[in-house]
Short mmCIF file of C-alpha atoms in Angstrom, two decimals:
data_model
loop_
_atom_site.label_atom_id
_atom_site.label_comp_id
_atom_site.label_asym_id
_atom_site.label_seq_id
_atom_site.Cartn_x
_atom_site.Cartn_y
_atom_site.Cartn_z
CA MET A 18 9.65 2.17 13.23
CA ALA A 19 7.69 4.73 15.24
CA SER A 20 7.09 8.14 13.73
CA PRO A 21 8.93 11.16 15.15
CA ALA A 22 7.03 12.72 18.04
CA VAL A 23 5.11 15.87 17.17
CA LEU A 24 2.30 17.85 18.80
CA PRO A 25 -0.86 18.29 16.72
CA GLN A 26 -0.33 22.05 16.30
CA ASN A 27 3.06 21.34 14.73
CA ASP A 28 2.14 18.41 12.50
CA LYS A 29 2.69 19.12 8.81
CA ASN A 30 0.15 16.48 7.82
CA PRO A 31 -2.93 17.25 9.93
CA GLY A 32 -5.27 15.46 7.55
CA ALA A 33 -3.62 12.08 8.07
CA ARG A 34 -3.58 12.72 11.79
CA LEU A 35 -7.29 13.42 11.94
CA ALA A 36 -8.05 10.34 9.81
CA SER A 37 -6.01 8.17 12.17
CA LEU A 38 -7.94 9.49 15.17
CA ALA A 39 -11.27 8.93 13.45
CA ASN A 40 -10.37 5.28 12.85
CA ALA A 41 -9.24 4.88 16.45
CA ARG A 42 -12.53 6.24 17.78
CA GLU A 43 -14.39 3.64 15.74
CA SER A 44 -12.21 0.84 17.12
CA TYR A 45 -12.13 1.95 20.76
CA GLU A 46 -15.68 2.68 21.92
CA TRP A 47 -16.78 3.44 25.46
CA SER A 48 -19.19 1.17 27.30
CA HIS A 49 -20.73 1.32 30.77
CA GLU A 50 -22.52 -2.01 30.64
CA ALA A 51 -19.89 -4.64 31.45
CA LEU A 52 -19.17 -3.49 35.03
CA PRO A 53 -21.60 -0.66 35.72
CA PRO A 54 -21.08 2.14 36.48
CA LEU A 55 -17.44 1.82 35.40
CA ALA A 56 -16.15 2.89 32.00
CA THR A 57 -14.92 -0.10 30.01
CA LEU A 58 -14.06 -0.95 26.42
CA ALA A 59 -16.98 -2.07 24.28
CA GLU A 60 -14.96 -4.49 22.11
CA LEU A 61 -11.25 -5.31 21.94
CA PRO A 62 -9.78 -4.41 18.53
CA PRO A 63 -7.20 -6.75 16.96
CA GLU A 64 -4.26 -4.41 17.53
CA ALA A 65 -4.91 -4.43 21.30
CA HIS A 66 -4.64 -8.21 21.69
CA PHE A 67 -1.65 -9.90 23.33
CA ASP A 68 1.36 -10.20 21.05
CA THR A 69 3.17 -13.42 20.18
CA ARG A 70 5.80 -13.09 22.90
CA TYR A 71 3.17 -12.51 25.57
CA ASN A 72 1.20 -15.54 24.42
CA VAL A 73 4.34 -17.69 24.44
CA LEU A 74 5.27 -16.62 27.96
CA GLN A 75 1.72 -17.21 29.13
CA LEU A 76 1.64 -20.65 27.50
CA GLU A 77 4.96 -21.59 29.13
CA ALA A 78 3.61 -20.57 32.54
CA MET A 79 0.40 -22.52 31.99
CA SER A 80 2.35 -25.59 30.90
CA ARG A 81 4.42 -25.54 34.10
CA ILE A 82 1.26 -25.17 36.16
CA ALA A 83 -0.41 -28.08 34.34
CA ALA A 84 2.65 -30.29 34.77
CA ASN A 85 2.77 -29.49 38.46
CA MET A 86 -0.89 -30.26 38.99
CA ALA A 87 -0.67 -33.50 37.01
CA GLU A 88 1.77 -34.80 39.62
CA VAL A 89 -0.52 -34.01 42.55
CA GLU A 90 -3.74 -35.25 40.93
CA VAL A 91 -3.10 -38.76 42.22
CA ARG A 92 -4.76 -37.82 45.50
CA ASP A 93 -8.55 -37.86 45.77
CA VAL A 94 -9.77 -34.25 45.73
CA LEU A 95 -12.29 -35.15 48.40
CA GLU A 96 -9.67 -36.52 50.78
CA PRO A 97 -9.18 -33.98 53.57
CA PHE A 98 -5.77 -32.72 54.57
CA GLN A 99 -4.37 -34.56 57.58
CA GLY A 100 -1.84 -31.92 58.56
CA LEU A 101 -0.36 -28.58 57.55
CA SER A 102 2.80 -30.25 56.28
CA GLU A 103 0.80 -31.78 53.42
CA TYR A 104 0.60 -28.38 51.74
CA GLU A 105 4.32 -28.57 51.00
CA SER A 106 3.77 -31.58 48.73
CA LEU A 107 1.66 -29.56 46.28
CA TYR A 108 4.60 -27.97 44.44
CA PRO A 109 6.57 -30.78 42.75
CA GLN A 110 7.43 -28.59 39.72
CA LEU A 111 6.75 -25.07 40.97
CA PRO A 112 8.91 -23.02 43.32
CA LYS A 113 7.58 -23.32 46.84
CA PRO A 114 6.06 -20.05 48.09
CA ARG A 115 7.87 -18.44 50.98
CA GLY A 116 4.57 -18.26 52.84
CA LEU A 117 4.69 -22.00 53.48
CA GLN A 118 7.36 -21.40 56.10
CA GLY A 119 6.77 -19.53 59.31
CA PHE A 120 3.22 -18.44 58.52
CA LEU A 121 2.10 -19.33 62.04
CA HIS A 122 4.50 -16.80 63.55
CA ASP A 123 3.16 -13.42 64.63
CA LYS A 124 6.15 -11.73 63.00
CA SER A 125 5.18 -13.11 59.58
CA PHE A 126 1.54 -12.15 60.09
CA ALA A 127 2.45 -8.55 60.88
CA ARG A 128 5.11 -8.34 58.18
CA GLN A 129 2.54 -9.15 55.51
CA ARG A 130 0.72 -5.91 56.32
CA LEU A 131 3.93 -4.05 55.40
CA ALA A 132 5.57 -6.12 52.69
CA GLY A 133 2.97 -8.65 51.55
CA PRO A 134 0.68 -8.50 48.53
CA ASN A 135 -1.69 -5.99 50.15
CA PRO A 136 0.16 -3.16 51.91
CA MET A 137 -2.81 -0.88 51.21
CA VAL A 138 -4.95 -1.62 54.28
CA LEU A 139 -2.83 -0.77 57.32
CA ARG A 140 -3.63 2.66 58.74
CA ARG A 141 -3.10 4.70 61.90
CA CYS A 142 -5.37 3.64 64.75
CA ASP A 143 -7.86 6.18 66.05
CA PRO A 144 -9.91 6.24 69.29
CA SER A 145 -12.97 4.76 67.61
CA ASP A 146 -10.94 1.71 66.58
CA LEU A 147 -9.85 1.12 70.17
CA LEU A 148 -13.45 1.46 71.28
CA ALA A 149 -14.53 -1.11 68.67
CA LEU A 150 -11.83 -3.53 69.79
CA GLY A 151 -13.13 -3.42 73.35
CA LEU A 152 -9.79 -3.84 75.11
CA PRO A 153 -9.31 -2.34 78.59
CA GLY A 154 -6.53 0.24 78.72
CA GLU A 155 -4.45 -1.89 81.10
CA THR A 156 -4.65 -4.88 78.77
CA LEU A 157 -3.72 -2.76 75.77
CA ALA A 158 -0.74 -1.29 77.60
CA THR A 159 0.49 -4.73 78.63
CA LEU A 160 0.14 -6.13 75.10
CA CYS A 161 2.01 -3.16 73.64
CA GLY A 162 4.70 -3.10 76.32
CA PHE A 163 3.76 0.26 77.86
CA SER A 164 3.70 0.84 81.60
CA ASP A 165 1.10 3.63 81.45
CA PRO A 166 -2.38 2.52 80.28
CA ASP A 167 -2.79 5.79 78.36
CA ALA A 168 0.65 5.69 76.77
CA ALA A 169 -0.23 3.02 74.21
CA SER A 170 -3.14 4.92 72.71
CA LEU A 171 -1.21 8.20 72.77
CA SER A 172 2.00 6.81 71.30
CA GLY A 173 1.02 7.22 67.66
CA ARG A 174 2.41 3.74 67.06
CA LEU A 175 -0.84 1.81 67.00
CA PHE A 176 -2.15 0.69 63.61
CA VAL A 177 -5.12 -1.29 62.40
CA ALA A 178 -6.08 -3.46 59.47
CA ASP A 179 -9.79 -2.84 59.12
CA TYR A 180 -12.05 -5.24 57.19
CA ARG A 181 -15.33 -4.41 58.91
CA PHE A 182 -16.92 -3.59 55.55
CA PHE A 183 -17.21 -7.36 55.00
CA ALA A 184 -20.01 -7.47 57.59
CA THR A 185 -22.68 -7.23 54.90
CA LEU A 186 -20.96 -9.27 52.17
CA PRO A 187 -23.12 -12.17 50.91
CA CYS A 188 -20.96 -15.30 50.91
CA GLY A 189 -21.05 -18.25 48.56
CA THR A 190 -20.83 -22.00 49.00
CA HIS A 191 -18.65 -24.83 47.74
CA ALA A 192 -19.86 -28.41 47.49
CA GLY A 193 -22.61 -27.55 49.94
CA ARG A 194 -20.24 -25.96 52.46
CA PRO A 195 -20.73 -22.26 53.24
CA LYS A 196 -17.74 -20.02 52.67
CA SER A 197 -17.12 -17.05 54.91
CA VAL A 198 -15.01 -13.93 55.41
CA ALA A 199 -14.80 -12.18 58.76
CA PRO A 200 -15.44 -8.43 59.16
CA ALA A 201 -12.25 -8.35 61.20
CA LEU A 202 -10.43 -5.51 62.92
CA ALA A 203 -6.78 -6.29 63.73
CA LEU A 204 -4.62 -4.11 65.96
CA PHE A 205 -0.85 -3.79 65.62
CA CYS A 206 1.78 -1.90 67.60
CA TRP A 207 5.26 -0.79 66.55
CA ARG A 208 7.76 -1.93 69.17
CA ASP A 209 11.29 -0.48 69.24
CA ASP A 210 14.23 -2.72 69.93
CA GLY A 211 16.38 0.09 71.32
CA LEU A 212 17.76 1.59 68.09
CA ARG A 213 16.08 4.23 65.96
CA ASP A 214 15.42 2.07 62.91
CA ARG A 215 15.19 -1.28 64.67
CA GLY A 216 12.04 -2.90 65.87
CA ALA A 217 9.01 -4.64 64.46
CA LEU A 218 5.30 -4.32 63.97
CA ARG A 219 3.58 -6.74 66.34
CA PRO A 220 -0.02 -8.00 66.28
CA VAL A 221 -1.80 -7.09 69.49
CA ALA A 222 -5.47 -8.07 69.19
CA ILE A 223 -8.10 -9.21 66.70
CA ARG A 224 -11.84 -8.81 66.88
CA LEU A 225 -13.47 -10.91 64.17
CA ARG A 226 -17.03 -9.62 64.66
CA GLU A 227 -18.81 -7.08 66.81
CA ASP A 228 -20.59 -9.84 68.73
CA LEU A 229 -17.37 -11.74 69.49
CA PRO A 230 -14.81 -10.84 72.16
CA PRO A 231 -11.30 -9.76 71.11
CA VAL A 232 -8.61 -12.39 70.78
CA THR A 233 -4.98 -11.78 71.79
CA PRO A 234 -1.65 -13.63 71.36
CA ALA A 235 -2.20 -15.22 74.77
CA ASP A 236 -5.12 -17.21 73.36
CA GLY A 237 -3.10 -20.02 71.78
CA ALA A 238 -4.89 -21.93 69.01
CA ARG A 239 -7.78 -19.47 69.17
CA TRP A 240 -5.33 -16.70 68.22
CA GLN A 241 -3.93 -18.74 65.33
CA ALA A 242 -7.44 -19.32 63.99
CA ALA A 243 -8.27 -15.61 64.30
CA LYS A 244 -5.14 -14.69 62.33
CA THR A 245 -6.20 -17.08 59.55
CA HIS A 246 -9.59 -15.37 59.33
CA VAL A 247 -7.79 -12.01 58.98
CA GLN A 248 -5.69 -13.49 56.18
CA VAL A 249 -8.88 -14.53 54.38
CA ALA A 250 -10.24 -11.00 54.69
CA ASP A 251 -6.98 -9.54 53.41
CA ALA A 252 -6.94 -11.92 50.44
CA ASN A 253 -10.47 -10.97 49.37
CA HIS A 254 -9.73 -7.27 49.77
CA HIS A 255 -6.52 -7.68 47.82
CA GLU A 256 -7.92 -9.51 44.82
CA MET A 257 -11.06 -7.48 44.25
CA SER A 258 -10.16 -4.05 45.62
CA THR A 259 -6.41 -3.44 45.71
CA HIS A 260 -5.47 -5.51 42.66
CA LEU A 261 -8.40 -5.69 40.25
CA GLY A 262 -10.26 -2.53 41.24
CA ARG A 263 -7.45 -0.08 41.91
CA THR A 264 -4.89 -1.06 39.30
CA HIS A 265 -6.54 -2.91 36.42
CA LEU A 266 -9.97 -1.28 36.32
CA VAL A 267 -8.89 2.29 37.09
CA LEU A 268 -6.36 2.18 34.24
CA GLU A 269 -8.86 1.04 31.61
CA PRO A 270 -10.28 4.54 30.96
CA PHE A 271 -6.76 5.90 30.43
CA ALA A 272 -5.97 3.18 27.90
CA ILE A 273 -9.19 3.85 25.99
CA ALA A 274 -8.86 7.64 26.05
CA THR A 275 -5.22 7.46 24.98
CA ALA A 276 -6.07 5.31 21.95
CA ARG A 277 -9.02 7.55 21.01
CA ASN A 278 -7.50 10.99 21.46
CA PHE A 279 -3.75 10.86 20.86
CA ALA A 280 -2.43 10.31 17.37
CA PRO A 281 0.20 7.55 17.24
CA ASN A 282 3.00 10.12 16.92
CA HIS A 283 1.85 12.31 19.80
CA PRO A 284 4.66 12.52 22.39
CA LEU A 285 2.32 11.45 25.19
CA ALA A 286 1.04 8.50 23.14
CA LEU A 287 4.62 7.31 22.74
CA LEU A 288 5.19 7.71 26.47
CA LEU A 289 2.00 6.01 27.64
CA ARG A 290 1.78 3.18 25.12
CA PRO A 291 4.35 0.83 26.76
CA HIS A 292 2.92 1.44 30.22
CA LEU A 293 -0.67 0.72 29.16
CA ARG A 294 0.27 -2.15 26.84
CA PHE A 295 -2.08 -5.15 27.13
CA SER A 296 -4.09 -3.49 29.92
CA LEU A 297 -7.25 -3.66 27.84
CA ALA A 298 -6.59 -7.26 26.78
CA ARG A 299 -5.98 -8.30 30.40
CA ASN A 300 -9.19 -6.67 31.57
CA VAL A 301 -11.26 -8.28 28.82
CA LEU A 302 -9.69 -11.66 29.68
CA ALA A 303 -10.54 -11.13 33.35
CA ARG A 304 -14.16 -10.33 32.55
CA GLU A 305 -14.47 -13.35 30.26
CA THR A 306 -12.78 -15.88 32.55
CA LEU A 307 -12.13 -14.85 36.16
CA LEU A 308 -15.38 -12.93 36.62
CA LYS A 309 -17.77 -15.26 34.80
CA PRO A 310 -20.20 -17.63 36.57
CA ASP A 311 -18.23 -20.60 37.93
CA GLY A 312 -15.02 -18.72 37.13
CA SER A 313 -12.16 -18.36 39.58
CA ALA A 314 -13.68 -15.49 41.55
CA ASP A 315 -16.99 -17.31 41.86
CA ARG A 316 -15.41 -20.61 42.93
CA LEU A 317 -12.54 -19.46 45.14
CA LEU A 318 -13.35 -16.14 46.79
CA ALA A 319 -15.54 -15.95 49.86
CA GLY A 320 -18.30 -13.79 48.44
CA THR A 321 -20.87 -14.65 45.84
CA LEU A 322 -19.83 -13.66 42.32
CA ALA A 323 -22.06 -10.59 42.39
CA ALA A 324 -20.68 -9.59 45.78
CA SER A 325 -17.07 -9.97 44.68
CA ILE A 326 -17.66 -7.99 41.50
CA GLY A 327 -19.34 -5.36 43.64
CA LEU A 328 -16.17 -5.05 45.73
CA ALA A 329 -14.12 -4.46 42.58
CA THR A 330 -16.43 -1.89 41.04
CA GLN A 331 -16.80 -0.06 44.36
CA ALA A 332 -13.02 0.10 44.73
CA ALA A 333 -12.58 1.49 41.22
CA ARG A 334 -15.51 3.88 41.52
CA THR A 335 -14.15 5.39 44.73
CA TRP A 336 -10.58 5.65 43.42
CA ASP A 337 -9.72 9.32 43.13
CA PHE A 338 -6.83 10.40 40.89
CA GLU A 339 -5.57 13.07 43.28
CA ALA A 340 -6.26 11.27 46.56
CA PHE A 341 -4.49 8.11 45.44
CA LYS A 342 -1.25 9.76 44.44
CA LEU A 343 1.29 7.90 46.52
CA PRO A 344 2.22 10.67 49.02
CA ASN A 345 -1.44 11.61 49.49
CA GLU A 346 -2.55 8.01 49.95
CA LEU A 347 0.14 7.30 52.54
CA LYS A 348 -0.72 10.45 54.45
CA ARG A 349 -4.44 9.66 54.37
CA ARG A 350 -3.77 6.34 56.07
CA GLY A 351 -1.37 7.90 58.56
CA VAL A 352 1.52 5.66 57.55
CA ASP A 353 3.69 8.36 55.97
CA ASP A 354 5.75 9.16 59.09
CA PRO A 355 8.86 6.96 59.43
CA ASN A 356 9.23 8.08 63.03
CA ALA A 357 5.93 6.41 63.92
CA LEU A 358 6.38 3.43 61.57
CA PRO A 359 10.13 3.16 60.92
CA ASP A 360 10.01 0.07 58.72
CA PHE A 361 7.44 0.04 55.90
CA PRO A 362 9.07 -1.43 52.76
CA TYR A 363 6.14 -0.64 50.46
CA ARG A 364 6.22 3.03 51.44
CA ASP A 365 9.96 3.46 51.44
CA ASP A 366 10.63 1.62 48.18
CA ALA A 367 7.62 3.09 46.38
CA LEU A 368 8.62 6.65 47.23
CA LEU A 369 12.00 6.10 45.60
CA LEU A 370 10.26 5.01 42.41
CA TRP A 371 7.69 7.80 42.65
CA ASP A 372 10.52 10.35 42.69
CA ALA A 373 12.39 8.67 39.82
CA ILE A 374 9.24 8.57 37.68
CA GLY A 375 8.47 12.21 38.48
CA SER A 376 11.92 13.32 37.37
CA PHE A 377 11.54 11.36 34.15
CA THR A 378 8.08 12.65 33.24
CA SER A 379 9.14 16.23 33.97
CA ALA A 380 12.19 15.90 31.72
CA TYR A 381 10.22 14.19 28.96
CA VAL A 382 7.26 16.57 28.95
CA SER A 383 9.52 19.64 28.93
CA LEU A 384 10.99 18.48 25.61
CA TYR A 385 7.69 19.07 23.81
CA TYR A 386 5.92 21.71 25.90
CA ALA A 387 8.10 24.79 26.32
CA SER A 388 5.35 27.00 27.72
CA PRO A 389 1.71 27.09 28.85
CA GLY A 390 0.90 28.21 25.31
CA ASP A 391 2.03 24.86 23.93
CA VAL A 392 -0.22 23.10 26.42
CA ALA A 393 -3.26 25.21 25.55
CA ALA A 394 -2.71 24.68 21.81
CA ASP A 395 -2.62 20.88 22.11
CA SER A 396 -6.15 19.96 21.06
CA GLU A 397 -5.55 16.24 21.51
CA LEU A 398 -4.39 16.66 25.10
CA GLN A 399 -7.39 18.79 25.99
CA ALA A 400 -9.80 16.32 24.36
CA TRP A 401 -8.09 13.44 26.21
CA LEU A 402 -8.55 15.14 29.56
CA GLN A 403 -12.17 16.08 29.01
CA GLU A 404 -13.08 12.62 27.78
CA LEU A 405 -11.52 11.06 30.87
CA ARG A 406 -13.52 13.38 33.11
CA SER A 407 -16.78 13.08 31.19
CA PRO A 408 -19.68 11.18 32.80
CA ASP A 409 -20.46 9.90 29.31
CA ALA A 410 -16.97 8.49 28.83
CA GLY A 411 -14.12 7.87 31.32
CA ARG A 412 -15.82 8.88 34.57
CA VAL A 413 -12.44 9.36 36.31
CA SER A 414 -12.76 11.41 39.49
CA GLY A 415 -10.05 13.60 40.93
CA LEU A 416 -8.44 14.65 37.66
CA PRO A 417 -7.65 18.37 37.35
CA SER A 418 -10.33 20.33 35.50
CA ALA A 419 -7.65 21.71 33.18
CA LEU A 420 -4.02 21.12 32.27
CA THR A 421 -2.38 24.50 31.78
CA THR A 422 1.35 24.03 32.35
CA PRO A 423 3.99 21.43 31.45
CA ALA A 424 4.26 20.63 35.16
CA ASP A 425 0.54 19.75 35.22
CA ILE A 426 1.03 17.24 32.42
CA ALA A 427 4.13 15.73 34.00
CA GLU A 428 2.30 15.16 37.28
CA VAL A 429 -0.60 13.40 35.56
CA MET A 430 1.83 11.24 33.60
CA ARG A 431 3.65 10.34 36.82
CA GLN A 432 0.48 9.02 38.43
CA ILE A 433 -0.39 6.88 35.38
CA LEU A 434 3.12 5.45 35.07
CA PHE A 435 3.33 4.72 38.79
CA THR A 436 -0.08 3.00 38.96
CA SER A 437 0.55 0.86 35.89
CA GLY A 438 4.13 0.02 36.92
CA PRO A 439 5.31 -0.02 40.55
CA GLN A 440 1.84 -0.04 42.08
CA HIS A 441 0.62 -2.97 40.02
CA SER A 442 3.90 -4.83 40.50
CA ALA A 443 3.76 -4.31 44.27
CA VAL A 444 0.37 -6.01 44.53
CA ASN A 445 0.70 -8.55 41.71
CA TYR A 446 4.07 -10.27 41.94
CA PRO A 447 4.08 -10.93 45.72
CA GLN A 448 0.90 -12.96 45.28
CA TRP A 449 2.80 -16.17 44.70
CA ASP A 450 4.93 -16.07 47.83
CA PHE A 451 1.96 -15.39 50.09
CA MET A 452 -1.30 -16.30 48.36
CA GLY A 453 0.29 -19.16 46.43
CA ALA A 454 0.41 -20.83 49.85
CA PRO A 455 -3.28 -21.35 50.74
CA SER A 456 -2.32 -22.43 54.25
CA ASN A 457 -0.96 -18.89 54.76
CA MET A 458 -3.56 -16.84 52.90
CA PRO A 459 -6.68 -18.74 51.81
CA LEU A 460 -9.16 -17.05 49.50
CA ALA A 461 -12.11 -18.15 51.64
CA ALA A 462 -12.75 -19.59 55.07
CA TYR A 463 -14.69 -22.83 55.41
CA ALA A 464 -15.52 -22.44 59.09
CA SER A 465 -17.37 -19.52 60.62
CA PRO A 466 -15.47 -17.04 62.80
CA THR A 467 -18.06 -17.87 65.46
CA ALA A 468 -16.60 -21.40 65.65
CA LEU A 469 -13.19 -20.50 67.04
CA PRO A 470 -11.40 -23.31 68.89
CA SER A 471 -10.44 -23.22 72.51
CA ALA A 472 -7.12 -21.64 73.39
CA ASP A 473 -5.57 -24.98 74.34
CA ALA A 474 -6.68 -26.83 71.20
CA ASP A 475 -4.16 -28.38 68.82
CA THR A 476 -3.14 -25.74 66.27
CA GLN A 477 -3.41 -28.01 63.23
CA ALA A 478 -6.79 -29.31 64.32
CA ALA A 479 -7.89 -25.70 64.81
CA LEU A 480 -6.77 -24.46 61.38
CA LEU A 481 -7.61 -27.30 59.01
CA PRO A 482 -11.41 -26.79 59.15
CA ILE A 483 -10.92 -23.12 58.20
CA LEU A 484 -8.61 -23.80 55.26
CA PRO A 485 -9.86 -24.69 51.77
CA PRO A 486 -10.49 -28.34 50.88
CA ARG A 487 -8.06 -30.08 48.56
CA ASP A 488 -9.74 -29.15 45.24
CA GLN A 489 -10.06 -25.47 46.19
CA THR A 490 -6.46 -25.45 47.40
CA ARG A 491 -5.22 -26.75 44.07
CA ASP A 492 -7.34 -24.28 42.14
CA GLN A 493 -6.02 -21.40 44.25
CA ILE A 494 -2.43 -22.46 43.54
CA GLU A 495 -3.17 -22.63 39.80
CA VAL A 496 -4.88 -19.25 39.62
CA ILE A 497 -2.34 -17.37 41.73
CA ARG A 498 0.53 -18.82 39.71
CA PHE A 499 -1.22 -17.85 36.47
CA LEU A 500 -1.74 -14.28 37.71
CA SER A 501 1.80 -13.73 38.95
CA GLY A 502 3.95 -16.40 37.35
CA PHE A 503 5.64 -14.45 34.55
CA GLN A 504 6.81 -10.92 33.88
CA TYR A 505 6.68 -9.54 30.35
CA ASP A 506 9.05 -6.61 30.82
CA ARG A 507 10.57 -4.20 33.34
CA LEU A 508 9.91 -0.58 34.24
CA GLY A 509 12.00 1.69 32.02
CA ASP A 510 12.74 -0.93 29.35
CA TYR A 511 11.19 0.55 26.22
CA PRO A 512 10.85 -0.99 22.74
CA LYS A 513 13.70 -0.25 20.39
CA ASN A 514 13.11 2.82 18.18
CA LEU A 515 10.05 3.91 20.16
CA PHE A 516 11.72 7.22 20.98
CA GLN A 517 13.66 8.95 18.21
CA ASP A 518 14.31 12.41 19.60
CA PRO A 519 17.82 12.72 21.11
CA GLY A 520 16.35 14.55 24.09
CA ALA A 521 13.86 11.75 24.73
CA LEU A 522 16.58 9.13 24.44
CA ASP A 523 18.68 11.06 26.94
CA ALA A 524 15.71 11.33 29.35
CA VAL A 525 15.12 7.56 29.06
CA ALA A 526 18.81 6.83 29.70
CA ARG A 527 18.77 9.00 32.82
CA PHE A 528 15.55 7.33 33.95
CA GLN A 529 17.10 3.90 33.53
CA GLY A 530 20.12 5.04 35.51
CA ALA A 531 17.88 6.34 38.29
CA LEU A 532 15.96 3.04 38.36
CA HIS A 533 19.21 1.11 38.62
CA ALA A 534 20.24 3.28 41.57
CA VAL A 535 16.85 2.68 43.21
CA GLU A 536 17.23 -1.06 42.69
CA GLN A 537 20.66 -1.04 44.30
CA ARG A 538 19.38 0.95 47.25
CA ILE A 539 16.47 -1.45 47.77
CA MET A 540 18.83 -4.43 47.59
CA THR A 541 21.03 -2.79 50.22
CA ARG A 542 18.01 -2.21 52.44
CA ASN A 543 16.95 -5.81 52.03
#
């Protein structure tokens, strides 16, 4: 049973508390060597390993994956795919990903920017983007459905998915074949269907490289091939930046600092522990398996292993605690206005959860911090903050220089709970439906974007050379299922007896009620 929550200044046994913290600091040591310059854990202590239930769930998922792959191993891995329909035969014992169906449609392609595994790229288009796309104003207006050539660019309803940073990414090879990822820039336009909240985001143009002309929906098979190259870019950005870099890696310093600086009975330790559970074990596992030479990242992603790791560390290093709070991040990308982009499920659903979490952390924190004086007197809290900010320890940018009020603490807790919960879920669990279908979202391209087919080419013949060969396809299915195939728990479901204070139990009950209401609202929207 957990100990009753108590702040350090109120603990009647400070000696035991200090001894516990001393032991924790010996077990959880900072390192900056595994993924420099990021702060990581030097060595995983036994108490931070996966528990029995987690291991059982993981083993069950792996067994289903192995059984599925055993049934499809009868085909020679070197035998090329003859048609796109063959991809549907690769799931004899696994649920077929939704992405297998309709992935050639423009509607599906655009929808994945809003409700796919990586809703973190789309942003408001600016004049420099239009200049880079190289589309005449009349062409742009026609594609967007505007009569005035200037109306499209002035509408505020143009958006881009920008992957031009891939221009300098060193790419790897597979079985002697070069892999590639295009530094693509894709343009989208919101089109109304006559009612305020009805319409759709539509793809308008794609420019795969600066030295290639833009491609539009009128370009037939050439357009389909260009969309596939964009999907490859999105997949690489997702795995290394959005997923690994900006959920897993940015949370590691918080897990380490929490273990080192909060006694087990500190109210904030009790709050954070379930949300940071297994985060250190997952990151260590990723470094030892996914990110090792000839590991999944090395074999499947477009970049060399060093290049892919560089994407992840760059994403985590440039993550700013304040800038990446949900409302700030949406505003920075210019996708916060529902009048300009009426339908954005990630934004609209996430904001409901952001508000519910904020109400919960405010209620919880106020139980233990009645005044700024309580905050100032909490030596463990102040040490936690300074260690996170320290260049010798956590290296987290964007954290406030001081926490002086209960509201300050509640806001910091909200960001941690949101990033570890809804944010990670939003980019992890949709992987199967979209990236579990390599024909929809391959992790690398096997034909250069300079080798686009003619507009009148056969679509299947145009796409198959770009898509992964049979062995890489199978490996992608295995890895994506492993990453997203089971869920240990749910947001707001806390271990029994974790919270003992009646006020905390009441705050949790209200939080669970709010989450249920959010779930019902999302289901109604769907």
